[in-house]
């Protein structure tokens, strides 16, 4: 009996889970794998799921899909929109949404497994399906590696992965070399001295300290990075204080940094630290700020030869013009740890999830930025068709390129 | 049987409650009033308590004490330090502390009632004791007025109140005219457009918008207010975002503004609004920021004649030099609504709660700002003696000045 | 033959001179003193002029008037408006204007000398008239002291001075105690590294460094000074760069600081220095900024007893209500060096130069700030009458109070 | 008799002239052209010089060199360092330096003409040498076009130009497509209201307004431009005020903007304008800021076919590896107006002027940014050899590629 991928996708979309909390998602995956006659290994890297399809001699191809949602309040208005909530690591009760399309990734990988099994007479080798948790924390692939995913399952000859994006449905974006940026997530705590809101002179105001720091951090990209180099310094969250009339004792900033390589990482990190410390000093802070690296993602680098093979296979399958070079993305991924750790090539591509007519209208109207919601937006909503079908086919075509 | 004021004080200190949640405090007060043979009217203005001591003909004197604690994590290390928690209006579970000494105010008022009852042969008239909730929200006195406190109890001829402060124990600070500033609490929500932290150009970053606003708001006091005029613009809280790699859709600022009079209020408010709107415009915000006045406190103005009488009575009771002019305080109070609404004079004074030797050492060492914790600090801790005794005596002396 | 004070005033107004360049002004003064039969000692403190009127036994009263103009482009539209230019200390050719009324001060002092001579039968003692240069640099009185003005002329028993201000003509403002703020003038040079405007990453941008410093300096007054204390931190000039496409190597800021006393001075100065150094560090500056104190003015403190005498004399002469307490001024003066150095009392007052009807209309319309030009404005223009007459009378009345 | 190019170069270096003031430079060029037997047309586009070498039938090749120096105080310590001064358009007396190597460009073009004349038997066609003024203002080529340079001299079939840069001597950098950014130079005047430095509340402080604007402008690149797009917003100069204690009435900013194309130009310009206007509004400015576009440079776009020919010619002449793709430069040029106006291809390349060992050491030490002075630096100093020889040869090789 065939999987109902539409029902699977809407079910996953309705029930997103935060990173390392994907227990229901894992159970759904395990259930579908059982329907396919496959054995699910659950709990790999806390909440990950792995299965193996052995089909004679030949290369081992890893197909990876990530599973987690985000603390974003869904505003798509879809009939299957999420109203789920979760508890984030700070203990806050937050809305949760599949705002990055990982539900689509899981659906496509399950569909691809079904197709590969159905056509097992046409290929030989081994497919390992890796359902990875906590990509959004940049921590899931390392958790699986720490849990010995490379030792417990057949070691890959190649790692393949894909991500749904706001390209027109039908279009694949992939390039050799750096496909996605390296990234670090930092937490900065700036220490002032609290007191009554009416007596600022008896305090060291951490709100002003943090605001000045945010403004100064803009100069890293605007003044200190070569304009031709890709770098991003985002302060994604700022929190201080409980009440208008109490000056709090500290402020917390969470930063996301992006760069193309390790040299740039080192430069940007040192500038960020220099600014944070100097702005604390400008406020007369009596305690040094604390800077913690919460996660650190390598650049996602596509192997040149393997990418050329995948690109050619896509063009044969989907026609000329179906593959574009989308440029380097400033977003980051932790998929490459699998390939780095195993010492094998990686190919990671994007596929479009926007209705082509909608996309064309937005391009014509110059409203792409405004009208096409991007990943992590509360309005992010890939069209189900043909996005699901293409997600399935992409994986099958790419995997078959390497399977004997 | 005499009240054990020390036990009462430490009990209240251990069990602070947030504004409009002072139910345990009210029950404790009602219990003590019953011990004194007085009838407590509970639930006045939600959680307030009022009692009346009638003692023949004569003026009606209102004695007011506020009851609520603050969302501050106590760090005094006292044996009776609070470990209480509460749910703030935003639904957050927060630590609670009597960081503003309202426990001392309640204790002193109960002690004063006991003393006045014990000496009722020496005076005639009526004393109304008003235990007011939610002073910290600037909302409690108005809630009691809305609950007809002025109609349900004998209308005052004078309203008296006091506040413990970081003056040396034994010293009273009071001045005719403006004793405490007017104050407004504002909530500002700035609207951007959310998106992925790696794609700032597809967003309107509310963190930067808010940071720029905080920096610009500094110029209201530094550039736009006459240097000789007292004004404060504090951003007591700033909150935006949940995660380093998601640019949120909005940022929230909570502001506390202070000024000596209504003319200054109007000027400062218009400047704050001008800056908030312009900074949203500088970011290209597509939605105007929303600015809400959460509470609005009048200046606390001491009646000249009544203050002269109270000052003279204090000096007779406690000696020359026991009363100082502490200048205008930039803090605010809602006690004056009672007097304003009733159209009668108000006298509101400060009394010291710091060990005199500690205070003298700090003055000598130039470390007052550093070493003497102020109200709302997590280290705020009046010494119990003679602060409790003096709080009791202050009320008795001042009340007796007006009672026949 | 009587001095034509109107002609004198308009002549001085037409020919303002920058500080320490008041050679024409000195010559005009010396000429008028000769007409009065007095001997002018010129060149005292570079361009100052001193004369002595000895008239028998009795106290020595110093009357002081300052002489210099400002680099302000006059926009009054007056028939006697200045079109003068001068070379400032940096070598720039700048417009010059008597934008602070020192022309009025000189005129009034010459008129007062004439009157005192004409009435010499009515008093005895010695009057020393001190025409001081370079008040605007805060350097003139010290230059005269360095040039031994206290040794070369009769030592004062009292020092008197006055300043024309935007009060209504007819009104005198004077208070015992601190009448004007202490002040420091600082030059801050921030060192970056220059380069091409298109390659910011190869530079250390001093324009951004200076701008961040200006914004941070706002927090000294807004956050670090007691709101009840008077303090001002003004960045009066900022200069960096020659061309849009060259990032310069340094930026220069000129600061004017104000405070009521030496304790506040020390605090504010240390905060300013802390911020300047930290902002240089935030930019990664390789060279510490240089901070130079260009001039340092003490607070102008009126002697309590002498001020009471002068005030009483004014009220006798001009009627009740003619003298107001104008509050402390945040402007500064160097007149007090004479009294400090001599160890004698000082009285320094303001007199009004605005047409009373104009002033009343502005008060009624709430447009005082907008419509009444203040000292140093390009529109500053005291009305000639009765400002000149009152300036003369003020000096005569006050001097006579102390002369036998 | 051969030109002494070393003497010519050091003479030009010693005597730099500001844009449109290159009269001595023009005279030197005309003198050398006369030595070569050529006729100099002077005064083309105010101070430009043009000459024509006709040599039979064949294509017309334009060789262009720019002539002007910069207001930079030379700090190279070279024996032939400039001590020249000039009067800039604002009337300031400023130091002048050949800080962008235009002296090298002029020297190389004269040397190339000598060589082409000496080898005229080997080619046929026409060479037009264009010595252009005022490249630094982005105004010289348009001035020559306005002066009908295209009508008065043989119309080009191709335009060639070159620029000395901090690449190792011996290396040529050139790429097809956008070689240098488009650029605009803006002047922004922000209007406040002046007054005394001690009374900020009676003013609208343009220094703070300008500083806030500089800080906010950083967000254009840091937040609003796609991180993968090249854009620069530099505030190259900021000027306000004359004195620490006068708050001035206005502040002037000069901006240099860079982008790869016209679409980006429009976007960045609109964001800059939005921010400038909003920051004026945040200050409560009563007058809108004025924004003037002082000059506007197109992107320098190398023709694909012609660049391929030149690159191949360079590699034949100088060996494999002698030509690199230097990436797009964020600097800008006005050379392309000649080609655009004529509708013909352009090839514009960079050649290295840094001693190769010095460069290699800096690369090894990671100190390129610190140790290798870039164009517009006061330390910019190409080595004379082989930079002069290579500049000559580059032009000859490239010109010969197109000459018959």
mmCIF file with all atom_site columns, C-alpha atoms in Angstrom, chain C residues 157-296:
data_model
loop_
_atom_site.group_PDB
_atom_site.id
_atom_site.type_symbol
_atom_site.label_atom_id
_atom_site.label_alt_id
_atom_site.label_comp_id
_atom_site.label_asym_id
_atom_site.label_entity_id
_atom_site.label_seq_id
_atom_site.pdbx_PDB_ins_code
_atom_site.Cartn_x
_atom_site.Cartn_y
_atom_site.Cartn_z
_atom_site.occupancy
_atom_site.B_iso_or_equiv
_atom_site.pdbx_formal_charge
_atom_site.auth_seq_id
_atom_site.auth_comp_id
_atom_site.auth_asym_id
_atom_site.auth_atom_id
_atom_site.pdbx_PDB_model_num
ATOM 1   C CA . UNK C 1 157 ? 38.030 94.915 48.019 1.00 0.00 ? 157 UNK C CA 1
ATOM 2   C CA . UNK C 1 158 ? 35.258 93.693 45.784 1.00 0.00 ? 158 UNK C CA 1
ATOM 3   C CA . UNK C 1 159 ? 34.916 92.647 42.144 1.00 0.00 ? 159 UNK C CA 1
ATOM 4   C CA . UNK C 1 160 ? 31.738 93.548 40.253 1.00 0.00 ? 160 UNK C CA 1
ATOM 5   C CA . UNK C 1 161 ? 30.672 92.475 36.788 1.00 0.00 ? 161 UNK C CA 1
ATOM 6   C CA . UNK C 1 162 ? 27.579 92.139 34.669 1.00 0.00 ? 162 UNK C CA 1
ATOM 7   C CA . UNK C 1 163 ? 26.295 90.406 31.562 1.00 0.00 ? 163 UNK C CA 1
ATOM 8   C CA . UNK C 1 164 ? 23.515 91.316 29.173 1.00 0.00 ? 164 UNK C CA 1
ATOM 9   C CA . UNK C 1 165 ? 21.026 88.456 28.613 1.00 0.00 ? 165 UNK C CA 1
ATOM 10  C CA . UNK C 1 166 ? 17.662 87.687 27.050 1.00 0.00 ? 166 UNK C CA 1
ATOM 11  C CA . UNK C 1 167 ? 15.701 88.904 30.072 1.00 0.00 ? 167 UNK C CA 1
ATOM 12  C CA . UNK C 1 168 ? 13.251 91.739 29.557 1.00 0.00 ? 168 UNK C CA 1
ATOM 13  C CA . UNK C 1 169 ? 14.980 95.118 29.607 1.00 0.00 ? 169 UNK C CA 1
ATOM 14  C CA . UNK C 1 170 ? 14.608 96.546 33.086 1.00 0.00 ? 170 UNK C CA 1
ATOM 15  C CA . UNK C 1 171 ? 15.015 93.246 34.874 1.00 0.00 ? 171 UNK C CA 1
ATOM 16  C CA . UNK C 1 172 ? 18.144 92.252 36.767 1.00 0.00 ? 172 UNK C CA 1
ATOM 17  C CA . UNK C 1 173 ? 18.866 88.610 37.581 1.00 0.00 ? 173 UNK C CA 1
ATOM 18  C CA . UNK C 1 174 ? 21.199 87.769 40.421 1.00 0.00 ? 174 UNK C CA 1
ATOM 19  C CA . UNK C 1 175 ? 21.482 85.130 43.095 1.00 0.00 ? 175 UNK C CA 1
ATOM 20  C CA . UNK C 1 176 ? 23.807 84.384 45.987 1.00 0.00 ? 176 UNK C CA 1
ATOM 21  C CA . UNK C 1 177 ? 25.946 81.264 45.638 1.00 0.00 ? 177 UNK C CA 1
ATOM 22  C CA . UNK C 1 178 ? 26.616 79.580 42.332 1.00 0.00 ? 178 UNK C CA 1
ATOM 23  C CA . UNK C 1 179 ? 25.475 81.952 39.628 1.00 0.00 ? 179 UNK C CA 1
ATOM 24  C CA . UNK C 1 180 ? 27.188 80.315 36.688 1.00 0.00 ? 180 UNK C CA 1
ATOM 25  C CA . UNK C 1 181 ? 28.547 76.847 36.123 1.00 0.00 ? 181 UNK C CA 1
ATOM 26  C CA . UNK C 1 182 ? 32.100 75.684 36.092 1.00 0.00 ? 182 UNK C CA 1
ATOM 27  C CA . UNK C 1 183 ? 33.174 74.737 32.625 1.00 0.00 ? 183 UNK C CA 1
ATOM 28  C CA . UNK C 1 184 ? 35.905 72.959 30.752 1.00 0.00 ? 184 UNK C CA 1
ATOM 29  C CA . UNK C 1 185 ? 36.682 73.101 27.091 1.00 0.00 ? 185 UNK C CA 1
ATOM 30  C CA . UNK C 1 186 ? 38.232 69.908 25.741 1.00 0.00 ? 186 UNK C CA 1
ATOM 31  C CA . UNK C 1 187 ? 39.707 68.936 22.428 1.00 0.00 ? 187 UNK C CA 1
ATOM 32  C CA . UNK C 1 188 ? 39.550 65.248 21.632 1.00 0.00 ? 188 UNK C CA 1
ATOM 33  C CA . UNK C 1 189 ? 41.460 63.848 18.685 1.00 0.00 ? 189 UNK C CA 1
ATOM 34  C CA . UNK C 1 190 ? 40.563 60.294 17.744 1.00 0.00 ? 190 UNK C CA 1
ATOM 35  C CA . UNK C 1 191 ? 43.074 58.414 15.658 1.00 0.00 ? 191 UNK C CA 1
ATOM 36  C CA . UNK C 1 192 ? 42.028 55.916 13.034 1.00 0.00 ? 192 UNK C CA 1
ATOM 37  C CA . UNK C 1 193 ? 43.769 54.873 9.858  1.00 0.00 ? 193 UNK C CA 1
ATOM 38  C CA . UNK C 1 194 ? 43.011 56.542 6.527  1.00 0.00 ? 194 UNK C CA 1
ATOM 39  C CA . UNK C 1 195 ? 42.437 54.999 3.141  1.00 0.00 ? 195 UNK C CA 1
ATOM 40  C CA . UNK C 1 196 ? 40.210 54.925 0.109  1.00 0.00 ? 196 UNK C CA 1
ATOM 41  C CA . UNK C 1 197 ? 36.512 55.429 0.695  1.00 0.00 ? 197 UNK C CA 1
ATOM 42  C CA . UNK C 1 198 ? 35.724 52.270 -1.229 1.00 0.00 ? 198 UNK C CA 1
ATOM 43  C CA . UNK C 1 199 ? 37.924 50.079 0.992  1.00 0.00 ? 199 UNK C CA 1
ATOM 44  C CA . UNK C 1 200 ? 36.715 50.658 4.549  1.00 0.00 ? 200 UNK C CA 1
ATOM 45  C CA . UNK C 1 201 ? 38.105 47.318 5.709  1.00 0.00 ? 201 UNK C CA 1
ATOM 46  C CA . UNK C 1 202 ? 41.645 48.520 5.092  1.00 0.00 ? 202 UNK C CA 1
ATOM 47  C CA . UNK C 1 203 ? 41.058 51.530 7.336  1.00 0.00 ? 203 UNK C CA 1
ATOM 48  C CA . UNK C 1 204 ? 40.032 52.342 10.884 1.00 0.00 ? 204 UNK C CA 1
ATOM 49  C CA . UNK C 1 205 ? 37.251 54.790 10.191 1.00 0.00 ? 205 UNK C CA 1
ATOM 50  C CA . UNK C 1 206 ? 37.559 57.816 12.497 1.00 0.00 ? 206 UNK C CA 1
ATOM 51  C CA . UNK C 1 207 ? 34.232 59.262 11.314 1.00 0.00 ? 207 UNK C CA 1
ATOM 52  C CA . UNK C 1 208 ? 32.325 56.280 12.666 1.00 0.00 ? 208 UNK C CA 1
ATOM 53  C CA . UNK C 1 209 ? 34.530 56.283 15.767 1.00 0.00 ? 209 UNK C CA 1
ATOM 54  C CA . UNK C 1 210 ? 33.704 59.931 16.404 1.00 0.00 ? 210 UNK C CA 1
ATOM 55  C CA . UNK C 1 211 ? 29.998 59.506 15.699 1.00 0.00 ? 211 UNK C CA 1
ATOM 56  C CA . UNK C 1 212 ? 29.746 56.574 18.099 1.00 0.00 ? 212 UNK C CA 1
ATOM 57  C CA . UNK C 1 213 ? 31.582 58.668 20.676 1.00 0.00 ? 213 UNK C CA 1
ATOM 58  C CA . UNK C 1 214 ? 29.162 61.567 20.281 1.00 0.00 ? 214 UNK C CA 1
ATOM 59  C CA . UNK C 1 215 ? 26.207 59.233 20.756 1.00 0.00 ? 215 UNK C CA 1
ATOM 60  C CA . UNK C 1 216 ? 27.770 57.579 23.796 1.00 0.00 ? 216 UNK C CA 1
ATOM 61  C CA . UNK C 1 217 ? 28.672 60.915 25.377 1.00 0.00 ? 217 UNK C CA 1
ATOM 62  C CA . UNK C 1 218 ? 24.948 61.652 25.574 1.00 0.00 ? 218 UNK C CA 1
ATOM 63  C CA . UNK C 1 219 ? 24.702 58.975 28.244 1.00 0.00 ? 219 UNK C CA 1
ATOM 64  C CA . UNK C 1 220 ? 26.875 60.904 30.695 1.00 0.00 ? 220 UNK C CA 1
ATOM 65  C CA . UNK C 1 221 ? 24.050 63.351 31.319 1.00 0.00 ? 221 UNK C CA 1
ATOM 66  C CA . UNK C 1 222 ? 21.166 60.995 30.577 1.00 0.00 ? 222 UNK C CA 1
ATOM 67  C CA . UNK C 1 223 ? 22.362 58.076 32.730 1.00 0.00 ? 223 UNK C CA 1
ATOM 68  C CA . UNK C 1 224 ? 25.341 58.919 34.892 1.00 0.00 ? 224 UNK C CA 1
ATOM 69  C CA . UNK C 1 225 ? 24.614 62.283 36.445 1.00 0.00 ? 225 UNK C CA 1
ATOM 70  C CA . UNK C 1 226 ? 22.017 62.627 39.191 1.00 0.00 ? 226 UNK C CA 1
ATOM 71  C CA . UNK C 1 227 ? 18.952 64.028 37.424 1.00 0.00 ? 227 UNK C CA 1
ATOM 72  C CA . UNK C 1 228 ? 18.823 66.719 40.106 1.00 0.00 ? 228 UNK C CA 1
ATOM 73  C CA . UNK C 1 229 ? 22.348 67.869 39.371 1.00 0.00 ? 229 UNK C CA 1
ATOM 74  C CA . UNK C 1 230 ? 23.058 70.377 36.628 1.00 0.00 ? 230 UNK C CA 1
ATOM 75  C CA . UNK C 1 231 ? 25.509 69.130 34.042 1.00 0.00 ? 231 UNK C CA 1
ATOM 76  C CA . UNK C 1 232 ? 26.006 69.618 30.322 1.00 0.00 ? 232 UNK C CA 1
ATOM 77  C CA . UNK C 1 233 ? 28.160 67.725 27.854 1.00 0.00 ? 233 UNK C CA 1
ATOM 78  C CA . UNK C 1 234 ? 28.120 69.502 24.502 1.00 0.00 ? 234 UNK C CA 1
ATOM 79  C CA . UNK C 1 235 ? 30.094 68.504 21.441 1.00 0.00 ? 235 UNK C CA 1
ATOM 80  C CA . UNK C 1 236 ? 30.302 71.930 19.854 1.00 0.00 ? 236 UNK C CA 1
ATOM 81  C CA . UNK C 1 237 ? 32.358 70.910 16.877 1.00 0.00 ? 237 UNK C CA 1
ATOM 82  C CA . UNK C 1 238 ? 33.274 67.801 14.957 1.00 0.00 ? 238 UNK C CA 1
ATOM 83  C CA . UNK C 1 239 ? 35.679 67.755 12.064 1.00 0.00 ? 239 UNK C CA 1
ATOM 84  C CA . UNK C 1 240 ? 37.081 64.933 10.000 1.00 0.00 ? 240 UNK C CA 1
ATOM 85  C CA . UNK C 1 241 ? 37.956 64.409 6.380  1.00 0.00 ? 241 UNK C CA 1
ATOM 86  C CA . UNK C 1 242 ? 38.344 66.464 3.285  1.00 0.00 ? 242 UNK C CA 1
ATOM 87  C CA . UNK C 1 243 ? 36.523 64.513 0.626  1.00 0.00 ? 243 UNK C CA 1
ATOM 88  C CA . UNK C 1 244 ? 33.743 61.973 0.300  1.00 0.00 ? 244 UNK C CA 1
ATOM 89  C CA . UNK C 1 245 ? 35.984 59.236 -1.061 1.00 0.00 ? 245 UNK C CA 1
ATOM 90  C CA . UNK C 1 246 ? 38.945 59.436 1.317  1.00 0.00 ? 246 UNK C CA 1
ATOM 91  C CA . UNK C 1 247 ? 38.517 57.966 4.764  1.00 0.00 ? 247 UNK C CA 1
ATOM 92  C CA . UNK C 1 248 ? 40.572 60.312 6.923  1.00 0.00 ? 248 UNK C CA 1
ATOM 93  C CA . UNK C 1 249 ? 43.115 59.303 9.556  1.00 0.00 ? 249 UNK C CA 1
ATOM 94  C CA . UNK C 1 250 ? 41.608 61.206 12.441 1.00 0.00 ? 250 UNK C CA 1
ATOM 95  C CA . UNK C 1 251 ? 38.619 63.108 13.756 1.00 0.00 ? 251 UNK C CA 1
ATOM 96  C CA . UNK C 1 252 ? 38.568 66.080 16.082 1.00 0.00 ? 252 UNK C CA 1
ATOM 97  C CA . UNK C 1 253 ? 35.836 66.839 18.598 1.00 0.00 ? 253 UNK C CA 1
ATOM 98  C CA . UNK C 1 254 ? 35.583 69.963 20.727 1.00 0.00 ? 254 UNK C CA 1
ATOM 99  C CA . UNK C 1 255 ? 33.608 69.549 23.921 1.00 0.00 ? 255 UNK C CA 1
ATOM 100 C CA . UNK C 1 256 ? 32.169 72.003 26.368 1.00 0.00 ? 256 UNK C CA 1
ATOM 101 C CA . UNK C 1 257 ? 31.408 70.592 29.809 1.00 0.00 ? 257 UNK C CA 1
ATOM 102 C CA . UNK C 1 258 ? 29.411 72.306 32.566 1.00 0.00 ? 258 UNK C CA 1
ATOM 103 C CA . UNK C 1 259 ? 28.878 71.541 36.228 1.00 0.00 ? 259 UNK C CA 1
ATOM 104 C CA . UNK C 1 260 ? 28.108 73.298 39.471 1.00 0.00 ? 260 UNK C CA 1
ATOM 105 C CA . UNK C 1 261 ? 31.263 72.421 41.389 1.00 0.00 ? 261 UNK C CA 1
ATOM 106 C CA . UNK C 1 262 ? 34.625 70.696 41.388 1.00 0.00 ? 262 UNK C CA 1
ATOM 107 C CA . UNK C 1 263 ? 33.325 67.332 42.595 1.00 0.00 ? 263 UNK C CA 1
ATOM 108 C CA . UNK C 1 264 ? 30.948 67.137 39.647 1.00 0.00 ? 264 UNK C CA 1
ATOM 109 C CA . UNK C 1 265 ? 33.734 68.255 37.330 1.00 0.00 ? 265 UNK C CA 1
ATOM 110 C CA . UNK C 1 266 ? 35.926 65.390 38.390 1.00 0.00 ? 266 UNK C CA 1
ATOM 111 C CA . UNK C 1 267 ? 33.127 62.868 37.940 1.00 0.00 ? 267 UNK C CA 1
ATOM 112 C CA . UNK C 1 268 ? 32.009 64.103 34.545 1.00 0.00 ? 268 UNK C CA 1
ATOM 113 C CA . UNK C 1 269 ? 35.554 64.466 33.230 1.00 0.00 ? 269 UNK C CA 1
ATOM 114 C CA . UNK C 1 270 ? 36.400 60.893 34.176 1.00 0.00 ? 270 UNK C CA 1
ATOM 115 C CA . UNK C 1 271 ? 33.254 59.579 32.487 1.00 0.00 ? 271 UNK C CA 1
ATOM 116 C CA . UNK C 1 272 ? 33.965 61.522 29.316 1.00 0.00 ? 272 UNK C CA 1
ATOM 117 C CA . UNK C 1 273 ? 37.490 60.204 29.216 1.00 0.00 ? 273 UNK C CA 1
ATOM 118 C CA . UNK C 1 274 ? 36.305 56.655 29.876 1.00 0.00 ? 274 UNK C CA 1
ATOM 119 C CA . UNK C 1 275 ? 33.866 56.825 26.969 1.00 0.00 ? 275 UNK C CA 1
ATOM 120 C CA . UNK C 1 276 ? 36.313 58.391 24.546 1.00 0.00 ? 276 UNK C CA 1
ATOM 121 C CA . UNK C 1 277 ? 38.913 55.736 25.256 1.00 0.00 ? 277 UNK C CA 1
ATOM 122 C CA . UNK C 1 278 ? 36.436 52.875 25.090 1.00 0.00 ? 278 UNK C CA 1
ATOM 123 C CA . UNK C 1 279 ? 34.969 54.034 21.795 1.00 0.00 ? 279 UNK C CA 1
ATOM 124 C CA . UNK C 1 280 ? 38.442 54.229 20.320 1.00 0.00 ? 280 UNK C CA 1
ATOM 125 C CA . UNK C 1 281 ? 38.973 50.685 21.555 1.00 0.00 ? 281 UNK C CA 1
ATOM 126 C CA . UNK C 1 282 ? 35.648 49.596 20.066 1.00 0.00 ? 282 UNK C CA 1
ATOM 127 C CA . UNK C 1 283 ? 36.951 50.765 16.693 1.00 0.00 ? 283 UNK C CA 1
ATOM 128 C CA . UNK C 1 284 ? 40.187 48.902 17.175 1.00 0.00 ? 284 UNK C CA 1
ATOM 129 C CA . UNK C 1 285 ? 42.181 52.144 17.198 1.00 0.00 ? 285 UNK C CA 1
ATOM 130 C CA . UNK C 1 286 ? 45.895 51.511 17.300 1.00 0.00 ? 286 UNK C CA 1
ATOM 131 C CA . UNK C 1 287 ? 46.646 54.858 18.928 1.00 0.00 ? 287 UNK C CA 1
ATOM 132 C CA . UNK C 1 288 ? 45.017 56.189 22.058 1.00 0.00 ? 288 UNK C CA 1
ATOM 133 C CA . UNK C 1 289 ? 42.892 59.285 21.554 1.00 0.00 ? 289 UNK C CA 1
ATOM 134 C CA . UNK C 1 290 ? 44.398 62.530 22.789 1.00 0.00 ? 290 UNK C CA 1
ATOM 135 C CA . UNK C 1 291 ? 42.336 64.607 25.184 1.00 0.00 ? 291 UNK C CA 1
ATOM 136 C CA . UNK C 1 292 ? 43.419 68.171 25.864 1.00 0.00 ? 292 UNK C CA 1
ATOM 137 C CA . UNK C 1 293 ? 41.853 70.584 28.327 1.00 0.00 ? 293 UNK C CA 1
ATOM 138 C CA . UNK C 1 294 ? 41.869 73.878 26.441 1.00 0.00 ? 294 UNK C CA 1
ATOM 139 C CA . UNK C 1 295 ? 40.447 75.977 29.214 1.00 0.00 ? 295 UNK C CA 1
ATOM 140 C CA . UNK C 1 296 ? 38.972 75.446 32.593 1.00 0.00 ? 296 UNK C CA 1
#
